[in-house]
XYZ file of C-alpha atoms in Angstrom:
582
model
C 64.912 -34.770 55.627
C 67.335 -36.371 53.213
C 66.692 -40.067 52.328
C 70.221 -41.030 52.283
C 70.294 -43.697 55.983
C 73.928 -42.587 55.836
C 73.341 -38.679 55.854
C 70.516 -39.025 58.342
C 72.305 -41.085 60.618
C 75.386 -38.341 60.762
C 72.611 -35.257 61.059
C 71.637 -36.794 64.721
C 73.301 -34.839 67.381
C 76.338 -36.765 68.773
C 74.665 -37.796 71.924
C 72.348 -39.526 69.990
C 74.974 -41.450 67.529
C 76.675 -42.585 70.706
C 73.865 -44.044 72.185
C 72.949 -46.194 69.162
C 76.450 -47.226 68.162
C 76.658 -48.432 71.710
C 73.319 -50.543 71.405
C 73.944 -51.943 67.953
C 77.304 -52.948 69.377
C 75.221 -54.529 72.660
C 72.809 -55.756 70.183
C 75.807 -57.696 68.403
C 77.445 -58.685 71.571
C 73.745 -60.205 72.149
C 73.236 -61.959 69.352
C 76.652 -63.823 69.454
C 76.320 -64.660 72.644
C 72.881 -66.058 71.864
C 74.236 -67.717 68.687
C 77.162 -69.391 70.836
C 74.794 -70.968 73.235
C 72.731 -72.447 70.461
C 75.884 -73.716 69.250
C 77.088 -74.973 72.873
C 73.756 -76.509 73.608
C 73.756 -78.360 69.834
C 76.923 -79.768 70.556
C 75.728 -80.917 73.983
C 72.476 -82.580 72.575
C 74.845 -84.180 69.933
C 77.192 -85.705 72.784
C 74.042 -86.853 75.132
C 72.703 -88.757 71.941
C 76.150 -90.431 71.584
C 75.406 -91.257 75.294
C 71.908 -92.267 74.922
C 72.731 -94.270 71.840
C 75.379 -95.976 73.306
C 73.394 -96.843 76.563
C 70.604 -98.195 74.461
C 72.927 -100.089 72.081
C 73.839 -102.066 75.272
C 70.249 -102.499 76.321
C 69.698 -103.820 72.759
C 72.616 -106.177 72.755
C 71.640 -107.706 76.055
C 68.049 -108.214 75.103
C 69.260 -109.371 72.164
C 71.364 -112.078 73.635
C 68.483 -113.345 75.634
C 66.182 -112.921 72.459
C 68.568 -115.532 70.834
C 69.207 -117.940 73.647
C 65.436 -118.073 73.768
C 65.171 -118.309 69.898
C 67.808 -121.444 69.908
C 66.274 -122.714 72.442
C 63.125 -123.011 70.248
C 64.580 -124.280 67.740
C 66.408 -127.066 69.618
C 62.824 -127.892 70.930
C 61.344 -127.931 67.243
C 64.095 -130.005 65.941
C 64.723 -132.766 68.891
C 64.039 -136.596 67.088
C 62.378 -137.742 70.595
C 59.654 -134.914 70.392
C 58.985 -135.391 67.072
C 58.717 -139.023 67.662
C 56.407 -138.278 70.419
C 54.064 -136.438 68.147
C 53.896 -139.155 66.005
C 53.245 -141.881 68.285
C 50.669 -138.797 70.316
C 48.592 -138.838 66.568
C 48.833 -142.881 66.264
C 48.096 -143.963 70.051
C 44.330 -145.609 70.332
C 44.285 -145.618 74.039
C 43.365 -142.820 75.915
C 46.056 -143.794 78.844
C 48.584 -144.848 75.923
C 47.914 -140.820 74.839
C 48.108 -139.939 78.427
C 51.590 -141.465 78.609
C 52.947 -140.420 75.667
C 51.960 -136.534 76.761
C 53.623 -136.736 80.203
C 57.032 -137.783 77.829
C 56.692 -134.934 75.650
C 56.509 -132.936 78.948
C 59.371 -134.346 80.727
C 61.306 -133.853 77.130
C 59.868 -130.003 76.744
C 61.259 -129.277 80.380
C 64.418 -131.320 80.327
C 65.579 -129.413 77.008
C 63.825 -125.960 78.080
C 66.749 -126.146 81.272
C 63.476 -123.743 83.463
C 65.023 -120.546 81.341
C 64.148 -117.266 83.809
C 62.638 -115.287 80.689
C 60.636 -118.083 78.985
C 58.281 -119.238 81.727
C 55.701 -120.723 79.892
C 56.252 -123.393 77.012
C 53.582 -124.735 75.193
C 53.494 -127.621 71.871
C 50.362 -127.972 69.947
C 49.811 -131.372 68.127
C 47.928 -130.764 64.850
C 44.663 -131.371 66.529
C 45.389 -127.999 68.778
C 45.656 -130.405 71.856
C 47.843 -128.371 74.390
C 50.870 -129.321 76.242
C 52.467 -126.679 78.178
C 55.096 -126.558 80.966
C 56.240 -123.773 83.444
C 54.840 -122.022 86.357
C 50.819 -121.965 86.417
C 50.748 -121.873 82.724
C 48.031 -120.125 81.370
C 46.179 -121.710 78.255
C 45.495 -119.755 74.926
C 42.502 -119.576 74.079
C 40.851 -120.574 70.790
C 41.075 -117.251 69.292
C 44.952 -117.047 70.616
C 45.881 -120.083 69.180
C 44.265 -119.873 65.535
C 46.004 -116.286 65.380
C 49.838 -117.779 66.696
C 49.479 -120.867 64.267
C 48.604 -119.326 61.341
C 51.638 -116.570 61.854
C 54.058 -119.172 62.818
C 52.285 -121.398 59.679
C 52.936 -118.203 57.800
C 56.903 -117.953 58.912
C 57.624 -121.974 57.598
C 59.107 -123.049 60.621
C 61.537 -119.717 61.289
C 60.548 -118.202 64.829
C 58.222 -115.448 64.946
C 57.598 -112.838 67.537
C 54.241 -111.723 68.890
C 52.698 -109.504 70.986
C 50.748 -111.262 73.571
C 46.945 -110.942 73.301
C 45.898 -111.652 77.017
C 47.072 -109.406 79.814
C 50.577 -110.789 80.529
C 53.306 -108.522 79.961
C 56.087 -110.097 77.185
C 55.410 -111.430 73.703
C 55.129 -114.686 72.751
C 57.750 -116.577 70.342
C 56.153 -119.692 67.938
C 57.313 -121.416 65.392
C 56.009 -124.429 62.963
C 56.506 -127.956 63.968
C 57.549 -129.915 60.895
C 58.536 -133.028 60.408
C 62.138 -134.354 59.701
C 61.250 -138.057 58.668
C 62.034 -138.426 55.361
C 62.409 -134.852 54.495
C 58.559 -134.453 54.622
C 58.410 -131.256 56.659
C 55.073 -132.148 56.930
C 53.743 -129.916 60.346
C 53.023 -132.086 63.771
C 52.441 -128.812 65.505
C 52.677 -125.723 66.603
C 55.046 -124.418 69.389
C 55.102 -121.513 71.219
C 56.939 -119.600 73.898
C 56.109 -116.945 76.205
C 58.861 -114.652 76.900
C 58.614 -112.161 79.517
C 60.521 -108.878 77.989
C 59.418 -106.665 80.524
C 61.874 -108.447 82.961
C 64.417 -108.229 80.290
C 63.901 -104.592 79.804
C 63.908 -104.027 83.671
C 67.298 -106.085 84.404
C 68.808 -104.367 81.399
C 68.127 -100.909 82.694
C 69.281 -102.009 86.583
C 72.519 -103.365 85.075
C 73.268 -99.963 82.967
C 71.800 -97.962 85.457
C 68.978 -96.106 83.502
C 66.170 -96.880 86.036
C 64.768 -93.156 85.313
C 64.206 -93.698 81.730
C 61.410 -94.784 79.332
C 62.159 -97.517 76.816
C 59.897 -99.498 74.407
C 60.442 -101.575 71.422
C 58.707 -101.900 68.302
C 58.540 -104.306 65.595
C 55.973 -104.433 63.034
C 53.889 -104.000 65.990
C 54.842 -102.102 69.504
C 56.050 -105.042 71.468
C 56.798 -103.477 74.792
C 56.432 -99.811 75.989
C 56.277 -98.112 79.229
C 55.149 -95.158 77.796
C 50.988 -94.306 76.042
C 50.358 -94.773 72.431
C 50.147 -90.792 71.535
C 53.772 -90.631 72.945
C 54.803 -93.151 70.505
C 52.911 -91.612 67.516
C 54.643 -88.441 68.463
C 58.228 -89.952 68.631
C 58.081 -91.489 65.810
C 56.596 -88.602 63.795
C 59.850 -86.126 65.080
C 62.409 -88.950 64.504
C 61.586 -89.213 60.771
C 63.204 -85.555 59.676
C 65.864 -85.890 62.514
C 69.131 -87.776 62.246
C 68.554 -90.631 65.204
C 67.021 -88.445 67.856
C 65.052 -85.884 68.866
C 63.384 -83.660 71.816
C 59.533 -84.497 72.116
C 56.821 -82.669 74.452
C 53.910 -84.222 75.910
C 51.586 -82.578 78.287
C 54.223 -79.947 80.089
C 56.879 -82.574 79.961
C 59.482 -82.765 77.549
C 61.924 -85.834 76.344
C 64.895 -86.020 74.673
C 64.233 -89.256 72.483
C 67.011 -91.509 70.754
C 66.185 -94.323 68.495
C 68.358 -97.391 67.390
C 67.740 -100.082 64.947
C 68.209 -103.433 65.375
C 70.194 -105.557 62.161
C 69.346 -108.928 63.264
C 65.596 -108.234 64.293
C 64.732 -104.985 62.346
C 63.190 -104.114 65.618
C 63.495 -100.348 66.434
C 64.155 -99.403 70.037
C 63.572 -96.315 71.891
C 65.241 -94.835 75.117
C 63.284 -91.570 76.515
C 64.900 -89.373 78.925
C 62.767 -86.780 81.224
C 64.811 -83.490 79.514
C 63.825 -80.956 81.900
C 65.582 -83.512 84.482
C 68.908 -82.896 82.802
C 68.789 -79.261 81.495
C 67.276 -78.094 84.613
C 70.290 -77.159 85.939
C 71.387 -75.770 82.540
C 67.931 -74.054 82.032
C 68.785 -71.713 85.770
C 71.944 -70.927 84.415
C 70.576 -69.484 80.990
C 68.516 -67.669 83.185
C 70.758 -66.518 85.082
C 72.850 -65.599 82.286
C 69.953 -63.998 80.325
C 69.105 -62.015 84.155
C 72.879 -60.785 84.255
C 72.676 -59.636 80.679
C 70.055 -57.625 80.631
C 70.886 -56.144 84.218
C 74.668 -55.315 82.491
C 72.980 -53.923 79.299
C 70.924 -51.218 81.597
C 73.825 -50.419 83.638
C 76.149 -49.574 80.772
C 73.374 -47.972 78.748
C 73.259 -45.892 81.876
C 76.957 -45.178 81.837
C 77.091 -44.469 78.259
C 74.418 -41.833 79.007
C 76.580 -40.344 81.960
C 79.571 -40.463 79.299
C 77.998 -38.945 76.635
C 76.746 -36.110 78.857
C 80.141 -35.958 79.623
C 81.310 -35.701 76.381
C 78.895 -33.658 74.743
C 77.657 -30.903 77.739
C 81.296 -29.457 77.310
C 80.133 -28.854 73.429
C 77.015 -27.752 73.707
C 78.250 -25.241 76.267
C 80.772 -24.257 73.573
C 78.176 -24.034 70.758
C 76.024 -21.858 73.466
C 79.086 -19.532 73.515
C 79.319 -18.969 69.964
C 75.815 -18.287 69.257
C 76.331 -15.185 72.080
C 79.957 -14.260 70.179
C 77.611 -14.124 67.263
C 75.128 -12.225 68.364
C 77.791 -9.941 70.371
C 77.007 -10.199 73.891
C 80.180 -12.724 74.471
C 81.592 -12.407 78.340
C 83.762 -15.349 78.241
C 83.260 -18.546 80.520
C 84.299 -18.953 84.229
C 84.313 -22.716 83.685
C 86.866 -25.223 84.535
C 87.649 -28.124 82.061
C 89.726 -30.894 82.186
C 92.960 -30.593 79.830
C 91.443 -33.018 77.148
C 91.081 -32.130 73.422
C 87.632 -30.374 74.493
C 89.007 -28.143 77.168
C 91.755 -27.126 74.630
C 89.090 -26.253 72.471
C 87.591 -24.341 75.064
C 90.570 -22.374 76.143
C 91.323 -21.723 72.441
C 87.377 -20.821 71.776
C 88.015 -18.095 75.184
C 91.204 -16.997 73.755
C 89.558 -16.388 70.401
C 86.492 -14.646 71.449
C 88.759 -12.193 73.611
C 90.623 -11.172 69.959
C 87.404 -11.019 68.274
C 86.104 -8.941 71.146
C 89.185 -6.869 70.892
C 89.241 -6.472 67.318
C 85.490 -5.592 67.090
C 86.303 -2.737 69.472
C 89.317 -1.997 67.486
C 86.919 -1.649 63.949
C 84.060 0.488 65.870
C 86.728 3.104 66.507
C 88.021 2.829 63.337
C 84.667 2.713 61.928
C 84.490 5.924 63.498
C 87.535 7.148 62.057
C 86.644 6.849 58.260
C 83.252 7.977 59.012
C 85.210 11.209 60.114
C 87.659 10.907 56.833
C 84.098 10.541 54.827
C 82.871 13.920 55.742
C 86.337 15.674 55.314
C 86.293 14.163 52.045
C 83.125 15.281 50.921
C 84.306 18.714 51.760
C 87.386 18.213 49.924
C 85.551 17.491 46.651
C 83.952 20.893 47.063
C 87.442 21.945 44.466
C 87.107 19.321 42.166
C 83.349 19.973 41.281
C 84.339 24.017 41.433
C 87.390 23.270 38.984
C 85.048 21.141 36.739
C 82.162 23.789 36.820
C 84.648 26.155 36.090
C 85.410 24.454 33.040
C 82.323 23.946 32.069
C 82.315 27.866 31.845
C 85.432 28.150 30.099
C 83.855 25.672 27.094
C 81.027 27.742 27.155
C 82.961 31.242 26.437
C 85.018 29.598 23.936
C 82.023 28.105 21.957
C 80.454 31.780 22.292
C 84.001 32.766 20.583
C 84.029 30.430 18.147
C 87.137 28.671 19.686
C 86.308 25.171 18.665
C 89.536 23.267 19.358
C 89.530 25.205 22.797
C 85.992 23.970 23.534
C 86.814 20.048 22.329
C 89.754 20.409 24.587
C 87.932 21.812 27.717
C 85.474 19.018 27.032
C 87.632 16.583 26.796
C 89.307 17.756 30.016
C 86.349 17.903 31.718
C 85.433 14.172 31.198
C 88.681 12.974 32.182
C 88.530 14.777 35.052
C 85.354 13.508 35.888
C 85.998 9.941 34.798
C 89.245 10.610 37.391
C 86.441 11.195 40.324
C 84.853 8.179 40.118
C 86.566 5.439 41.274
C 83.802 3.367 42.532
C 83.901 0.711 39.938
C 86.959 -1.386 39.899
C 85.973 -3.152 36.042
C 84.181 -1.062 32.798
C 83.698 -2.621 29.530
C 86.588 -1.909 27.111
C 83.923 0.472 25.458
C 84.382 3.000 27.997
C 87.898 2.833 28.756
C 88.703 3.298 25.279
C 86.392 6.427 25.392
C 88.589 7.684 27.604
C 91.577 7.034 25.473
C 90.052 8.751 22.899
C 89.614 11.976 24.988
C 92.874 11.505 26.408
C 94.224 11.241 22.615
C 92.218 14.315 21.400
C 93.909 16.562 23.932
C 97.241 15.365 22.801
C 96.390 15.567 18.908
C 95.895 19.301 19.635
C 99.011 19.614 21.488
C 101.187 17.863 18.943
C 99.514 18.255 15.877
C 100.906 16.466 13.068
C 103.326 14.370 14.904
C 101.061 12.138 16.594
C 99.287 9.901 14.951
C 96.404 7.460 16.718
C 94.105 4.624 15.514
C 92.896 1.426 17.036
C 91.704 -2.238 15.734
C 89.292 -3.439 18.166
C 86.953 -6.420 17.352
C 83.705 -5.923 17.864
C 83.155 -8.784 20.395
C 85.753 -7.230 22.654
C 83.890 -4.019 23.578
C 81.518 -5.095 26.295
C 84.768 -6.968 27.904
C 85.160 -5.999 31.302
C 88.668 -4.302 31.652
C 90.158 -2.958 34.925
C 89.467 0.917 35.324
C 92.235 3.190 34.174
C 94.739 0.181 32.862
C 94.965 1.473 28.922
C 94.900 5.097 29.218
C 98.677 4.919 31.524
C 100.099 2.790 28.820
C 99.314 5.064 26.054
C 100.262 8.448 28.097
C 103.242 6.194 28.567
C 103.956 5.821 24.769
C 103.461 9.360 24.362
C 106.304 10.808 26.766
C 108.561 8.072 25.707
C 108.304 9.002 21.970
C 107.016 13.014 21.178
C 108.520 14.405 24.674
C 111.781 13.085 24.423
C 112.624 13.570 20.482
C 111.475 15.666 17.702
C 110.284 12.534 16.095
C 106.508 11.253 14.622
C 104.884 9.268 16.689
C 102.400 6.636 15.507
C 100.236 4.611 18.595
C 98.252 1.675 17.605
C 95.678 -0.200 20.199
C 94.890 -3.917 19.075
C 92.117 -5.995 20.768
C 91.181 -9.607 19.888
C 89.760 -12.717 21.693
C 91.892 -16.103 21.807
C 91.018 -19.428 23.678
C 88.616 -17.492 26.292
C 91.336 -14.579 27.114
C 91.400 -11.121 25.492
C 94.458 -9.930 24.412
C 95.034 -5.437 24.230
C 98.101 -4.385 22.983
C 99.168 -0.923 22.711
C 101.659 -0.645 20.126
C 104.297 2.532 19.265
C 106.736 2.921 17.015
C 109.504 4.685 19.038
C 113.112 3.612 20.097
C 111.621 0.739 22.334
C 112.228 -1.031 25.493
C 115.030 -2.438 26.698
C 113.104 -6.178 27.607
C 115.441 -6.824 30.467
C 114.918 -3.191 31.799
C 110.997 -3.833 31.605
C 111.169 -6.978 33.817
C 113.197 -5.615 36.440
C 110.479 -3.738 36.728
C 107.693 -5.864 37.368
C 110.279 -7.724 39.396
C 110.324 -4.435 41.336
C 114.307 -5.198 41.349
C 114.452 -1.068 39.488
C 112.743 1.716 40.304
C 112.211 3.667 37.267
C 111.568 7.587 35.986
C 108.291 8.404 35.020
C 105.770 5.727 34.698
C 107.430 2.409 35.485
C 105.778 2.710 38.830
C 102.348 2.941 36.606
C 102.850 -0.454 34.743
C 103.696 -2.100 37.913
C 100.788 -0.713 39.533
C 98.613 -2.071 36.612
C 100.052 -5.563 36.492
C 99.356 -6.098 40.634
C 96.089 -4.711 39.756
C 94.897 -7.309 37.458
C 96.711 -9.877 39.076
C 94.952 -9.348 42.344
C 91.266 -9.436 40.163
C 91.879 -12.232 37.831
C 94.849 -14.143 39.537
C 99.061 -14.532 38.470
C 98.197 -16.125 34.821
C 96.676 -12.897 33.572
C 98.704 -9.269 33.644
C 100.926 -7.391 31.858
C 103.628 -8.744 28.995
C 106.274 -6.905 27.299
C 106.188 -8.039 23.344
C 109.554 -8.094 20.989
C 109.676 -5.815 18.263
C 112.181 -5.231 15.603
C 111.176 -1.687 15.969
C 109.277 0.814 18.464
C 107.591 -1.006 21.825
C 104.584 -3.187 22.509
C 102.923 -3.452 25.560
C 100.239 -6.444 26.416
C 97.524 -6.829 28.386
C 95.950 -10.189 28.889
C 92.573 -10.703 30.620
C 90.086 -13.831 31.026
C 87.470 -12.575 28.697
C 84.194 -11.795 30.848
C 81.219 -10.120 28.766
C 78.527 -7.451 30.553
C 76.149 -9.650 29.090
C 77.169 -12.575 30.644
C 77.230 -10.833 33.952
C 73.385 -10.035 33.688
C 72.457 -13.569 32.687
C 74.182 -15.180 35.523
């Protein structure tokens, strides 16, 4: 099992590669579909916090503007000459019924200037004894506790209004300021006055007006003053909102909200508009469901047709690499099966077509099997002259050594080894060793003949003599020097045979010193474009021979002498020694 992904993905069967190509592509498909959605849905919480914010931001400016009617309103009441006056004169009076008058004036004043405002019911001035004087509807006093804690924050605020959260069970907050005195720039304090305001109806009209009945709202300041919704809700809003950008989807017990937040410039309040979530996406939540339903339903349907397909597809070749494994193991019969005229039936009908020839032609070879088995046996009779004429030689060198007729023996010997050597011609290659062994027998034969007139040495170096030469290629080319020179002239004939290694080739170069050549006459011949006398058809022979071993670089060459003829032989220069290491 290689570890290459790449080569063990390509080793599955093509069946298999379809099927996961066609997943990873679902798998893809999936995952942008998924990643779209995210995207859509992103978007969509983006656009229903523009809405959200821009619904609260009306809330806010509405409560607002009452928040600020009410807050003039207290200062008008803080500021006004006659109630100042009034708590003056309310300090200085020594009559209890001078007091008592004095008190219904401040009243009268307190509800003449407060104009019965819908979200202020309740009104209440403190002298700086904490004697109360309060107009409205059933006003309900503070108590001790309430008042200490509303003076000392509106004591703490030096006359600017301050908003509280009320401390009995009335729903609002309650607005007080510092009651100091104008007269002579003393701003010494007369009182304390506060103002109940009731936000909840603020908050109520504000979502009938805009239409936001449905949703959650509360407002916080340095302490939560009004909510509709529990105190872990709020902790949990406000934990999400602090990484988020203005709004954020909370869950609390099985319910989730989608929660935007807005910040008041003018009060540094923070308000906070919660919408049920599951309400809105509800809808949207069936439809990914729907959508996630259909997707996987479509993924198993085409996963089912890519398995049909691939069957298609790939039965067709297994059927054809079936076939093959019979052709190979001979019992082909062909197929009876129709296919459609697609690149795979082609390959069928060209697979049937080709199995018929092969079918044919191993018919064709048994017979002619048969035939050279036949042209064996005669042959192995006809070598019964051969091995007579060389055993008859082998006689003849025997009587003549008994005679004493040396040179008859060496020639008889001689003989017999090239007749021998002539036999076997199951080796294509021998090293240049033997084939110049051969020459040399060949040569001793015609020394004999010719006697002085021929003349024969070689130059061979020594690295050239286990070179593997072709059988039979240096012998023709001396024979050929010899009838060219001492058969056809009374002359002396000197042959020379040169061997040397250059740039991985061996060179062999039989050399004579008769008339020569003609070069042109030479190349015709290997051209084939003459046919010659005598041996031309040899050298030809010779040159196709090596060619056909060693390939067209390598052959035979025809060198330029001033005098006498040189023939070349160039081979790539392969050692027996080389051959048994590799």
């Amino acid at each position: 099992m290689t570890s290459n992904p790449l080569h063990f993905f390509l080793s599955w069967p093509i069946r298999k590669k379809l099927l996961f190509l066609f997943v990873m592509l679902l798998l893809i498909v999936a995952w942008s579909t998924w990643s779209l959605q995210n995207f859509v849905f992103k978007e969509y919480d983006e656009k229903m916090h523009q809405e959200s914010s821009k619904v609260l931001r009306m809330m806010t400016l509405q409560i607002e503007n009452e928040l600020r009617s009410l807050d003039d309103l207290s200062f008008n009441l803080i500021t006004d000459p006659y109630i100042q006056e009034l708590l003056f004169e309310v300090e200085e009076g020594e009559s209890r019924y001078e007091q008592y008058v004095m008190a219904e004036q401040l009243r009268v004043r307190m509800l003449d200037l407060g104009d019965y405002r819908q979200y202020s019911p309740y009104i209440y001035v403190y002298d700086r004894f904490g004697t109360e004087y309060s107009v409205g509807m059933n006003p309900i006093s503070l108590t001790p506790l309430e008042y200490s804690i509303v003076a000392a924050k509106a004591e703490q605020a030096g006359g600017s209004s301050v908003w509280l959260p009320l401390l009995n069970d009335h729903d609002g907050i309650t607005l007080a300021r510092q009651i100091r005195s104008y007269r002579h720039l003393s701003l010494s304090p007369l009182g304390t006055l506060a103002m109940h305001v009731n936000l909840d109806q603020m908050v109520q009209e504000a979502k009938l007006i805009l239409g936001s009945q449905e949703t959650n709202f509360y407002i916080r300041g340095q302490n939560t003053l009004y909510s509709d919704v529990s105190q872990e809700l709020e902790h949990e809003i406000e934990e999400a909102l602090l990484a988020t950008k203005g709004y954020a989807i909370v869950k609390r017990e099985e319910e989730k909200y989608f929660v935007t937040k807005y910040t008041s410039k003018d009060f540094g309040w923070h308000y906070y508009i919660l919408t049920s979530y599951d309400s809105i996406f509800e809808r949207i939540q069936q439809v990914k469901n729907l959508v996630f339903f259909l997707f996987v339903l479509l993924f198993l349907l085409m996963l089912s047709i890519l398995h049909w397909f691939s069957n298609k597809m790939t039965n067709p070749i297994e059927q054809l690499l079936s076939q093959m494994k019979h052709l190979q193991q001979g019992s082909f019969k062909g197929d009876v099966h129709i296919y459609p005229n697609d690149e795979i039936g082609q390959l069928h009908k060209e697979f049937q077509v080709m199995g018929m020839k092969i079918k044919t032609l191993l018919a064709d070879n048994y017979s002619k099997q048969l035939s050279i088995k036949e042209s064996q046996y005669k042959a192995l009779q006809a070598q019964i002259n051969p091995h007579f004429m060389n055993n008859t030689l082998q006689a003849i060198n025997w009587s003549a050594k008994l005679s004493g007729q040396k040179q008859i023996s060496s020639m008889v010997e001689s003989l017999g080894f090239l007749l021998r050597n002539a036999m076997q011609m199951d080796e294509a290659l021998v090293s240049l060793r033997d084939e110049m062994e051969t020459v040399s027998h060949y040569m001793n034969i015609q020394s004999m003949r010719f006697e002085e007139r021929l003349s024969f040495y070689f130059e061979i170096d020594d690295r050239c003599l286990n070179a593997f030469v072709p059988k039979l290629s240096i012998q023709p080319l001396v024979e050929n020097a010899v009838i060219h020179v001492l058969e056809q002239s009374m002359a002396e004939c000197t042959i020379q045979v040169r061997a040397e290694e250059r740039n991985d080739s061996i060179f062999i170069s039989v050399i004579d010193n008769g008339p020569g050549v003609p070069i042109n006459l030479m190349e015709a011949i290997q051209r084939g474009e003459v046919t010659p006398k005598g041996t031309g058809i040899g050298l030809a022979n010779i040159d196709e021979r090596i060619q056909l071993l060693f390939g067209p670089e390598y052959g035979i060459r025809i060198g330029k002498r001033v005098e006498g003829a040189e023939i070349k032989i160039i081979l790539p220069m392969r050692r027996l020694e080389d051959e048994v290491n590799v």
